[in-house]
Coordinates of C-alpha atoms in Angstrom, one line a residue:
M1 CA 71.9 -111.3 24.6
P2 CA 75.5 -111.3 25.8
A3 CA 78.3 -109.8 23.7
A4 CA 79.6 -112.0 20.9
R5 CA 83.3 -112.0 20.0
S6 CA 84.2 -111.5 16.5
P7 CA 87.1 -113.7 15.2
A8 CA 88.8 -110.5 13.9
G9 CA 88.9 -108.5 17.0
P10 CA 86.9 -106.9 19.9
A11 CA 83.5 -108.0 21.2
I12 CA 80.5 -106.9 19.2
D13 CA 77.5 -106.1 21.4
H14 CA 74.2 -107.3 19.9
R15 CA 72.0 -106.0 22.7
P16 CA 69.7 -103.1 22.0
R17 CA 71.6 -99.8 22.0
S18 CA 69.8 -98.5 25.1
A19 CA 70.5 -101.7 27.2
A20 CA 74.2 -101.7 26.1
D21 CA 74.6 -98.0 26.8
R22 CA 73.0 -98.4 30.3
S23 CA 75.4 -101.2 31.2
R24 CA 78.4 -99.0 30.3
A25 CA 77.1 -95.7 31.7
L26 CA 78.4 -96.1 35.2
P27 CA 81.9 -97.3 34.2
L28 CA 82.1 -94.4 31.7
L29 CA 81.1 -92.0 34.5
G30 CA 83.8 -93.5 36.7
I31 CA 86.4 -93.1 34.0
S32 CA 85.3 -89.5 33.4
L33 CA 85.3 -88.8 37.1
G34 CA 88.9 -89.9 37.3
Y35 CA 89.9 -87.3 34.8
F36 CA 87.6 -84.8 36.5
V37 CA 89.6 -85.2 39.7
V38 CA 92.9 -84.6 37.9
L39 CA 91.7 -81.4 36.3
L40 CA 89.9 -80.2 39.4
D41 CA 93.1 -80.2 41.4
T42 CA 94.7 -77.5 39.4
G43 CA 91.8 -75.1 39.6
V44 CA 91.1 -75.5 43.3
L45 CA 94.8 -75.0 44.2
A46 CA 95.1 -71.8 42.2
V47 CA 92.6 -70.0 44.5
A48 CA 94.3 -71.4 47.6
E49 CA 97.6 -69.7 46.8
P50 CA 97.2 -66.6 49.0
D51 CA 96.1 -68.7 52.0
L52 CA 99.0 -71.1 51.4
A53 CA 101.4 -68.1 51.5
R54 CA 100.0 -66.8 54.7
S55 CA 99.5 -70.2 56.5
L56 CA 102.8 -71.9 55.6
G57 CA 104.9 -68.7 55.1
A58 CA 105.4 -69.7 51.5
S59 CA 107.6 -67.5 49.2
T60 CA 106.8 -67.0 45.5
A61 CA 109.3 -69.8 44.6
A62 CA 107.6 -72.2 47.0
L63 CA 104.2 -71.4 45.6
Q64 CA 105.5 -71.9 42.1
W65 CA 106.9 -75.3 43.1
T66 CA 103.6 -76.4 44.6
V67 CA 102.1 -76.0 41.1
T68 CA 105.1 -77.1 39.0
A69 CA 106.1 -80.1 41.0
Y70 CA 102.8 -81.6 39.8
T71 CA 103.1 -80.5 36.2
V72 CA 106.7 -81.6 35.8
A73 CA 105.9 -85.1 36.9
F74 CA 102.6 -85.2 35.0
G75 CA 104.0 -83.8 31.8
A76 CA 107.1 -85.8 31.6
L77 CA 105.5 -89.1 32.5
L78 CA 102.6 -88.6 30.0
L79 CA 105.2 -89.4 27.3
S80 CA 105.1 -93.1 28.4
G81 CA 101.7 -93.2 30.0
G82 CA 100.1 -94.9 27.1
A83 CA 102.9 -97.5 26.9
A84 CA 102.6 -98.2 30.6
A85 CA 98.8 -98.7 30.2
D86 CA 99.5 -101.2 27.4
R87 CA 102.2 -102.9 29.4
Y88 CA 100.5 -103.3 32.8
G89 CA 96.8 -103.1 31.8
A90 CA 94.8 -99.8 31.5
H91 CA 92.3 -100.8 34.1
R92 CA 95.0 -101.8 36.6
L93 CA 97.0 -98.6 36.0
F94 CA 94.0 -96.4 36.2
R95 CA 92.8 -97.7 39.5
A96 CA 96.2 -97.6 41.0
G97 CA 96.6 -94.0 39.9
V98 CA 93.2 -93.0 41.3
A99 CA 93.9 -94.7 44.6
A100 CA 97.3 -93.0 44.9
F101 CA 95.7 -89.7 44.0
G102 CA 93.2 -90.0 46.8
L103 CA 95.7 -91.1 49.4
V104 CA 98.4 -88.6 48.5
S105 CA 95.7 -85.8 48.5
L106 CA 95.0 -86.7 52.1
L107 CA 98.7 -86.5 52.9
C108 CA 98.9 -83.1 51.2
A109 CA 96.1 -81.7 53.5
L110 CA 98.3 -82.8 56.5
A111 CA 101.6 -81.4 55.1
P112 CA 103.4 -79.6 58.0
D113 CA 105.4 -77.3 55.7
V114 CA 105.4 -76.1 52.1
W115 CA 108.4 -78.2 50.9
T116 CA 106.7 -81.4 52.2
L117 CA 103.7 -80.3 50.2
V118 CA 105.9 -79.8 47.1
A119 CA 107.2 -83.3 47.3
L120 CA 103.7 -84.7 47.7
R121 CA 102.5 -82.7 44.8
A122 CA 105.1 -84.4 42.6
V123 CA 103.7 -87.8 43.6
L124 CA 100.3 -86.5 42.7
G125 CA 101.6 -85.7 39.3
V126 CA 102.9 -89.3 38.9
A127 CA 99.4 -90.5 39.8
A128 CA 97.7 -88.2 37.3
A129 CA 100.0 -89.4 34.6
A130 CA 98.8 -93.0 35.3
V131 CA 95.1 -91.9 35.2
V132 CA 94.8 -89.8 32.0
P133 CA 96.3 -92.1 29.3
A134 CA 94.7 -95.2 30.9
S135 CA 91.3 -93.5 30.8
M136 CA 91.4 -93.1 27.1
A137 CA 92.5 -96.7 26.6
M138 CA 89.6 -97.9 28.8
I139 CA 87.1 -95.9 26.8
A140 CA 88.5 -97.5 23.6
G141 CA 88.0 -101.0 25.1
L142 CA 84.6 -100.2 26.6
Y143 CA 83.3 -98.8 23.3
P144 CA 84.8 -100.7 20.4
Q145 CA 82.4 -99.2 17.8
P146 CA 83.6 -95.9 16.4
V147 CA 80.2 -94.0 16.6
A148 CA 79.6 -95.1 20.2
R149 CA 83.2 -94.3 21.1
A150 CA 82.8 -90.8 19.7
R151 CA 79.8 -90.2 21.9
A152 CA 81.6 -91.6 24.9
V153 CA 84.6 -89.4 24.3
A154 CA 82.3 -86.4 24.1
A155 CA 80.8 -87.2 27.4
W156 CA 84.2 -87.8 28.9
A157 CA 85.3 -84.4 27.7
A158 CA 82.2 -82.6 28.9
I159 CA 82.5 -84.1 32.4
S160 CA 86.2 -83.3 32.6
G161 CA 85.5 -79.8 31.2
A162 CA 83.1 -79.2 34.1
A163 CA 86.1 -79.6 36.4
L164 CA 87.7 -76.5 34.9
V165 CA 84.5 -74.6 35.6
A166 CA 84.1 -75.9 39.1
G167 CA 87.7 -75.7 40.2
P168 CA 88.2 -72.0 41.0
V169 CA 84.6 -71.7 42.4
A170 CA 85.0 -74.8 44.6
G171 CA 88.5 -73.7 45.6
G172 CA 87.2 -70.3 46.8
L173 CA 84.4 -71.8 48.8
L174 CA 86.6 -74.5 50.4
V175 CA 89.4 -72.1 51.3
G176 CA 86.8 -69.7 52.8
L177 CA 85.3 -72.5 54.9
A178 CA 88.3 -74.5 56.0
G179 CA 91.5 -73.0 54.6
W180 CA 93.9 -74.5 52.0
P181 CA 93.9 -78.1 53.3
A182 CA 90.2 -78.4 52.2
V183 CA 91.2 -78.2 48.5
F184 CA 93.1 -81.5 48.8
L185 CA 90.5 -83.2 51.1
I186 CA 87.8 -82.9 48.4
N187 CA 89.8 -85.4 46.3
V188 CA 89.5 -88.2 48.8
P189 CA 85.7 -88.9 48.5
L190 CA 85.9 -88.3 44.7
A191 CA 88.6 -90.9 44.3
A192 CA 86.6 -93.4 46.4
V193 CA 83.5 -92.9 44.2
T194 CA 85.7 -93.3 41.1
L195 CA 87.2 -96.6 42.4
T196 CA 83.7 -97.9 43.1
L197 CA 82.3 -97.1 39.7
T198 CA 85.3 -98.6 37.9
A199 CA 85.5 -101.9 39.9
G200 CA 83.5 -104.0 37.3
S201 CA 85.0 -106.7 35.1
A202 CA 83.8 -104.9 31.9
L203 CA 86.9 -102.6 32.1
R204 CA 89.5 -105.2 32.6
R205 CA 92.0 -105.9 29.8
P206 CA 95.0 -108.3 29.7
R207 CA 98.5 -107.0 30.1
G208 CA 100.6 -106.4 27.0
D209 CA 104.2 -106.8 26.1
R210 CA 105.0 -103.2 25.1
R211 CA 108.2 -102.0 26.8
V212 CA 108.5 -98.7 28.7
D213 CA 111.9 -96.9 28.6
W214 CA 112.1 -95.9 32.3
P215 CA 115.7 -94.5 32.1
G216 CA 114.5 -92.3 29.2
Q217 CA 111.6 -91.2 31.4
V218 CA 113.8 -90.3 34.3
A219 CA 116.1 -88.2 32.0
A220 CA 113.0 -86.4 30.6
C221 CA 111.7 -85.7 34.1
A222 CA 115.1 -84.4 35.3
A223 CA 115.4 -82.1 32.2
L224 CA 112.0 -80.5 32.7
A225 CA 112.5 -80.2 36.5
L226 CA 115.9 -78.5 36.1
L227 CA 114.6 -76.2 33.4
T228 CA 111.8 -75.2 35.8
D229 CA 114.3 -74.6 38.6
A230 CA 116.5 -72.5 36.4
V231 CA 113.5 -70.2 35.4
I232 CA 112.3 -69.9 39.0
A233 CA 115.8 -69.1 40.2
L234 CA 116.3 -66.5 37.4
G235 CA 113.0 -64.8 38.3
A236 CA 114.1 -64.6 42.0
G237 CA 117.4 -63.0 40.9
E238 CA 119.6 -66.0 41.8
G239 CA 121.9 -66.0 38.9
V240 CA 124.4 -68.6 40.0
H241 CA 121.6 -71.0 41.0
A242 CA 119.9 -70.4 37.6
A243 CA 123.1 -71.0 35.7
C244 CA 123.9 -74.3 37.5
S245 CA 120.4 -75.6 37.0
A246 CA 120.5 -74.6 33.3
A247 CA 123.8 -76.5 32.9
A248 CA 122.4 -79.5 34.6
C249 CA 119.3 -79.3 32.4
A250 CA 121.5 -79.3 29.3
G251 CA 123.3 -82.4 30.7
A252 CA 120.0 -84.2 31.4
T253 CA 118.7 -83.3 27.9
A254 CA 121.9 -84.7 26.3
A255 CA 121.5 -87.9 28.4
F256 CA 117.9 -88.2 27.2
A257 CA 118.9 -87.7 23.6
A258 CA 121.7 -90.3 23.9
R259 CA 119.2 -92.8 25.5
E260 CA 116.7 -92.2 22.7
R261 CA 119.4 -93.0 20.1
R262 CA 120.0 -96.4 21.7
S263 CA 116.5 -97.3 22.9
T264 CA 114.2 -99.8 21.2
S265 CA 111.1 -98.3 22.9
L266 CA 111.4 -94.6 22.1
V267 CA 109.8 -91.9 24.3
L268 CA 109.6 -89.5 21.4
P269 CA 108.7 -91.2 18.1
P270 CA 110.8 -89.6 15.3
A271 CA 108.1 -90.1 12.6
V272 CA 105.7 -88.0 14.7
L273 CA 108.2 -85.2 15.2
R274 CA 109.0 -85.0 11.5
A275 CA 105.4 -84.9 10.3
P276 CA 104.5 -81.7 8.3
G277 CA 103.0 -79.1 10.5
M278 CA 103.6 -81.0 13.7
A279 CA 106.3 -78.7 15.2
A280 CA 104.0 -75.7 14.8
A281 CA 101.1 -77.5 16.4
M282 CA 103.2 -78.8 19.3
F283 CA 104.7 -75.3 19.9
S284 CA 101.2 -73.8 19.9
G285 CA 99.9 -76.4 22.4
G286 CA 102.7 -75.6 24.8
V287 CA 102.0 -71.8 24.4
V288 CA 98.3 -72.1 25.1
N289 CA 99.0 -74.0 28.3
F290 CA 101.8 -71.5 29.1
A291 CA 99.3 -68.7 28.9
L292 CA 96.5 -70.4 30.8
S293 CA 98.7 -71.7 33.6
A294 CA 100.6 -68.4 34.0
L295 CA 97.3 -66.5 34.4
L296 CA 95.9 -69.2 36.7
F297 CA 99.0 -68.8 38.9
A298 CA 99.1 -65.0 38.8
L299 CA 95.5 -63.8 38.9
P300 CA 94.6 -65.4 42.3
L301 CA 97.5 -63.3 43.7
L302 CA 96.6 -60.2 41.8
L303 CA 92.8 -60.0 41.9
P304 CA 92.2 -60.0 45.7
A305 CA 94.7 -57.1 46.0
A306 CA 93.3 -55.2 43.0
L307 CA 89.6 -55.7 43.6
R308 CA 89.5 -56.5 47.4
L309 CA 88.0 -59.9 46.9
T310 CA 87.4 -62.7 49.5
P311 CA 88.5 -66.3 48.5
A312 CA 85.0 -67.2 47.5
Q313 CA 84.6 -64.0 45.4
T314 CA 88.0 -64.7 43.8
G315 CA 86.8 -68.2 42.8
A316 CA 83.6 -66.8 41.3
A317 CA 85.5 -64.1 39.5
F318 CA 87.1 -66.8 37.3
L319 CA 83.7 -68.0 35.9
P320 CA 83.9 -65.8 32.7
M321 CA 87.2 -67.6 31.9
T322 CA 86.2 -71.1 32.9
L323 CA 82.6 -71.4 31.6
P324 CA 83.7 -71.5 27.9
F325 CA 85.9 -74.6 28.7
A326 CA 82.7 -76.6 29.2
L327 CA 80.4 -74.8 26.6
N328 CA 82.6 -74.0 23.7
P329 CA 84.3 -77.3 22.6
L330 CA 81.2 -78.5 20.9
V331 CA 81.1 -75.3 18.8
T332 CA 84.7 -75.7 18.1
G333 CA 84.1 -79.2 16.9
G334 CA 81.6 -78.0 14.3
I335 CA 84.0 -75.3 13.1
V336 CA 86.8 -77.9 12.7
A337 CA 84.5 -80.2 10.8
R338 CA 83.5 -77.5 8.4
F339 CA 86.7 -75.4 8.0
G340 CA 89.5 -77.6 9.3
P341 CA 91.6 -77.1 12.5
R342 CA 93.8 -74.1 11.4
P343 CA 91.2 -71.3 11.5
P344 CA 90.1 -72.0 15.1
V345 CA 93.7 -72.4 16.2
L346 CA 94.6 -69.0 14.7
A347 CA 91.4 -67.5 16.1
G348 CA 92.1 -68.9 19.6
L349 CA 95.6 -67.6 19.6
G350 CA 94.5 -64.2 18.3
L351 CA 91.9 -64.0 21.1
L352 CA 94.4 -65.0 23.7
T353 CA 96.7 -62.2 22.4
A354 CA 94.0 -59.6 22.6
A355 CA 92.6 -60.8 25.9
G356 CA 96.1 -60.8 27.5
A357 CA 96.7 -57.2 26.3
A358 CA 93.3 -56.2 27.6
L359 CA 93.8 -57.8 31.0
G360 CA 97.2 -56.2 31.4
A361 CA 95.8 -52.8 30.6
A362 CA 92.9 -53.3 33.0
L363 CA 95.1 -54.3 35.9
A364 CA 97.5 -51.5 35.2
A365 CA 94.7 -48.9 35.2
G366 CA 92.9 -50.4 38.2
A367 CA 89.8 -51.0 36.1
P368 CA 86.6 -52.4 37.7
Y369 CA 85.7 -56.0 37.6
P370 CA 83.4 -55.9 34.5
V371 CA 86.4 -54.8 32.4
V372 CA 88.6 -57.5 33.9
A373 CA 85.8 -60.1 33.3
A374 CA 85.8 -59.2 29.6
G375 CA 89.5 -60.1 29.4
L376 CA 88.9 -63.3 31.3
A377 CA 86.1 -64.3 28.9
G378 CA 88.5 -63.7 26.0
V379 CA 91.0 -66.0 27.5
G380 CA 88.4 -68.7 28.1
V381 CA 87.0 -68.6 24.6
G382 CA 90.5 -68.4 23.1
V383 CA 91.7 -71.5 25.0
S384 CA 88.5 -73.4 24.2
L385 CA 88.9 -72.6 20.5
A386 CA 92.6 -73.4 20.2
L387 CA 93.0 -76.6 22.2
P388 CA 90.3 -78.9 20.6
A389 CA 91.4 -77.7 17.2
L390 CA 95.1 -78.4 18.0
V391 CA 94.2 -82.0 19.0
A392 CA 92.4 -82.4 15.7
L393 CA 95.4 -80.9 13.9
V394 CA 97.9 -83.1 15.6
V395 CA 95.9 -86.3 15.0
S396 CA 95.3 -85.5 11.4
A397 CA 98.9 -84.6 10.7
A398 CA 100.3 -87.7 12.4
P399 CA 101.6 -90.6 10.3
E400 CA 99.3 -93.6 9.9
G401 CA 99.1 -95.6 13.1
A402 CA 100.8 -92.9 15.2
A403 CA 97.8 -90.8 16.3
G404 CA 98.0 -92.1 19.9
S405 CA 101.7 -91.2 20.2
A406 CA 101.1 -87.8 18.7
G407 CA 98.2 -87.1 21.1
G408 CA 100.3 -88.2 24.0
L409 CA 103.2 -86.0 22.9
L410 CA 100.9 -83.0 22.6
N411 CA 99.6 -83.6 26.2
A412 CA 103.2 -83.8 27.4
V413 CA 104.2 -80.6 25.6
R414 CA 101.1 -78.8 27.0
Q415 CA 102.1 -79.8 30.6
A416 CA 105.7 -78.6 29.9
G417 CA 104.2 -75.3 28.7
A418 CA 102.2 -75.0 31.9
T419 CA 105.3 -75.7 34.0
V420 CA 107.3 -72.9 32.3
G421 CA 104.3 -70.6 32.4
V422 CA 104.1 -70.8 36.2
A423 CA 107.8 -70.4 36.5
V424 CA 107.8 -67.3 34.4
A425 CA 104.7 -65.8 36.1
G426 CA 106.4 -66.0 39.5
A427 CA 109.1 -63.6 38.4
F428 CA 106.5 -60.8 38.0
V429 CA 104.2 -61.4 41.0
G430 CA 106.7 -62.0 43.8
V431 CA 105.2 -62.1 47.2
A432 CA 107.1 -62.1 50.5
P433 CA 106.8 -65.1 52.8
G434 CA 103.6 -64.8 54.8
G435 CA 101.8 -63.0 51.9
G436 CA 102.8 -59.6 50.7
P437 CA 101.5 -57.3 47.9
P438 CA 102.2 -58.7 44.4
L439 CA 104.5 -56.9 42.0
H440 CA 104.0 -55.8 38.4
P441 CA 100.3 -56.7 38.1
A442 CA 100.1 -56.0 34.4
A443 CA 103.2 -57.9 33.4
V444 CA 102.0 -61.5 33.3
P445 CA 99.0 -60.9 31.0
L446 CA 101.2 -58.8 28.7
V447 CA 103.8 -61.6 28.5
T448 CA 101.2 -64.2 27.7
A449 CA 99.8 -61.9 24.9
G450 CA 103.3 -61.6 23.4
V451 CA 103.9 -65.3 23.5
C452 CA 100.5 -66.1 22.0
A453 CA 101.1 -63.6 19.2
A454 CA 104.4 -65.4 18.4
A455 CA 102.6 -68.8 18.3
A456 CA 99.9 -67.4 15.9
A457 CA 102.7 -66.2 13.6
V458 CA 104.3 -69.7 13.6
V459 CA 101.0 -71.4 12.8
A460 CA 100.3 -68.9 10.0
L461 CA 103.7 -69.4 8.5
A462 CA 103.4 -73.2 8.7
G463 CA 100.0 -73.1 7.0
G464 CA 101.2 -74.5 3.7
R465 CA 102.5 -77.6 5.4
S466 CA 99.4 -78.3 7.6
V467 CA 95.9 -79.5 7.2
R468 CA 94.4 -76.5 5.6
D469 CA 90.7 -76.8 5.0
G470 CA 87.6 -78.6 6.1
V471 CA 87.5 -80.8 3.0
S472 CA 91.1 -82.2 3.5
F473 CA 90.4 -82.6 7.2
R474 CA 87.3 -84.6 6.7
R475 CA 89.1 -86.7 4.1
A476 CA 91.9 -87.3 6.7
R477 CA 89.4 -88.3 9.4
G478 CA 87.7 -90.7 7.0
G479 CA 91.0 -92.5 6.4
G480 CA 91.5 -91.1 2.9
R481 CA 94.5 -89.4 1.5
R482 CA 95.9 -86.9 4.0
A483 CA 96.4 -83.3 2.9
R484 CA 99.5 -81.6 4.1

């Protein structure tokens, strides 16, 4: 029996559950694969950094920009990604983003020099910012019933989490076989499969009339890019350059604030920013990605020198850190449902603090890989405890009707944290053009430990103004009275 449309809203599918699920399985796989490609790109590139430095004569600053050009564009544009999906149609925006991601990945593999690669990576970030918010909107349209939607989101998260596991391993194998261009070429067939799976009419939705504040977006991108440039220049000892970029960043931030005061389609919803406990949750989300991205940037430069690893071995060495990303979120979900989001957030930040300190000590002492692996596992479990719980905390603390905006803001803050993490890490692992020995091997893990300890303190101090226990969290999820 075909779907019947309810007068009050979305179509209600009266077919047997198995038949309905089968008809939506391939489109859901395609949506999930689109997010998989976006996440895979970060992991495979991390392991390619040493080969990039040797092949293109890339300095530390150039390597930092190959990573941060992507996260700057991705993070800033996520702020309006949901609005763009509503405005232009989520299906249309998703497929355009995936097609662009595949095409630009091919161009990245052909880049003749590192700065061309940096520019192309920024375009990849724009494409990624089109894919991620649109994918969530497409799942919501494909699965209008809450229970079925929850199962679909779980599948989407599991498939995308597999990208975090596969990224470093695949990157190491690809670099060992064909050098750094191979880590971009793998995106091309994946994008083609995604486009094939999402070509059906079941995913199409009409355009909306929601406005996107593009001048505000440009100002936000400029501010984040200039902040990144200032931190990278400061780490390289270029004081004048850093000061000029910092001043320009302040100007771009002021322009963004002025635009927000006049705009009728705000990039940053004030009600979300003022919600109790929201500032601590946003800060913690940025810190978790700061730590993860700083380590993902630094460790591929540190581990081969410290442990004499090949690219393939380097990729495999990350498994203790990446496996928990795919396995632990379901456990974290149960903890959040029982005890609320704050305990796993605090536990995750505490683990990240301890793991960063342990990694720093291990690298400073020249410890063997099993000791390093224990620190990596601590990082993976810490991240996979903190991030799902932070999503729950942000959604439950958001004002009524603003959960989507709050989630989008959290994703943007996380990408900003990732950008700053890479910028800071480069100051401690400087390599000469052509690939030289990294400096200060213990510094980056120790810095991440300190920053995570500060975030844990902020969350603990904000506890009285946040969702504090499992009972209040379940009540908030059920639409009852929120506990603050």
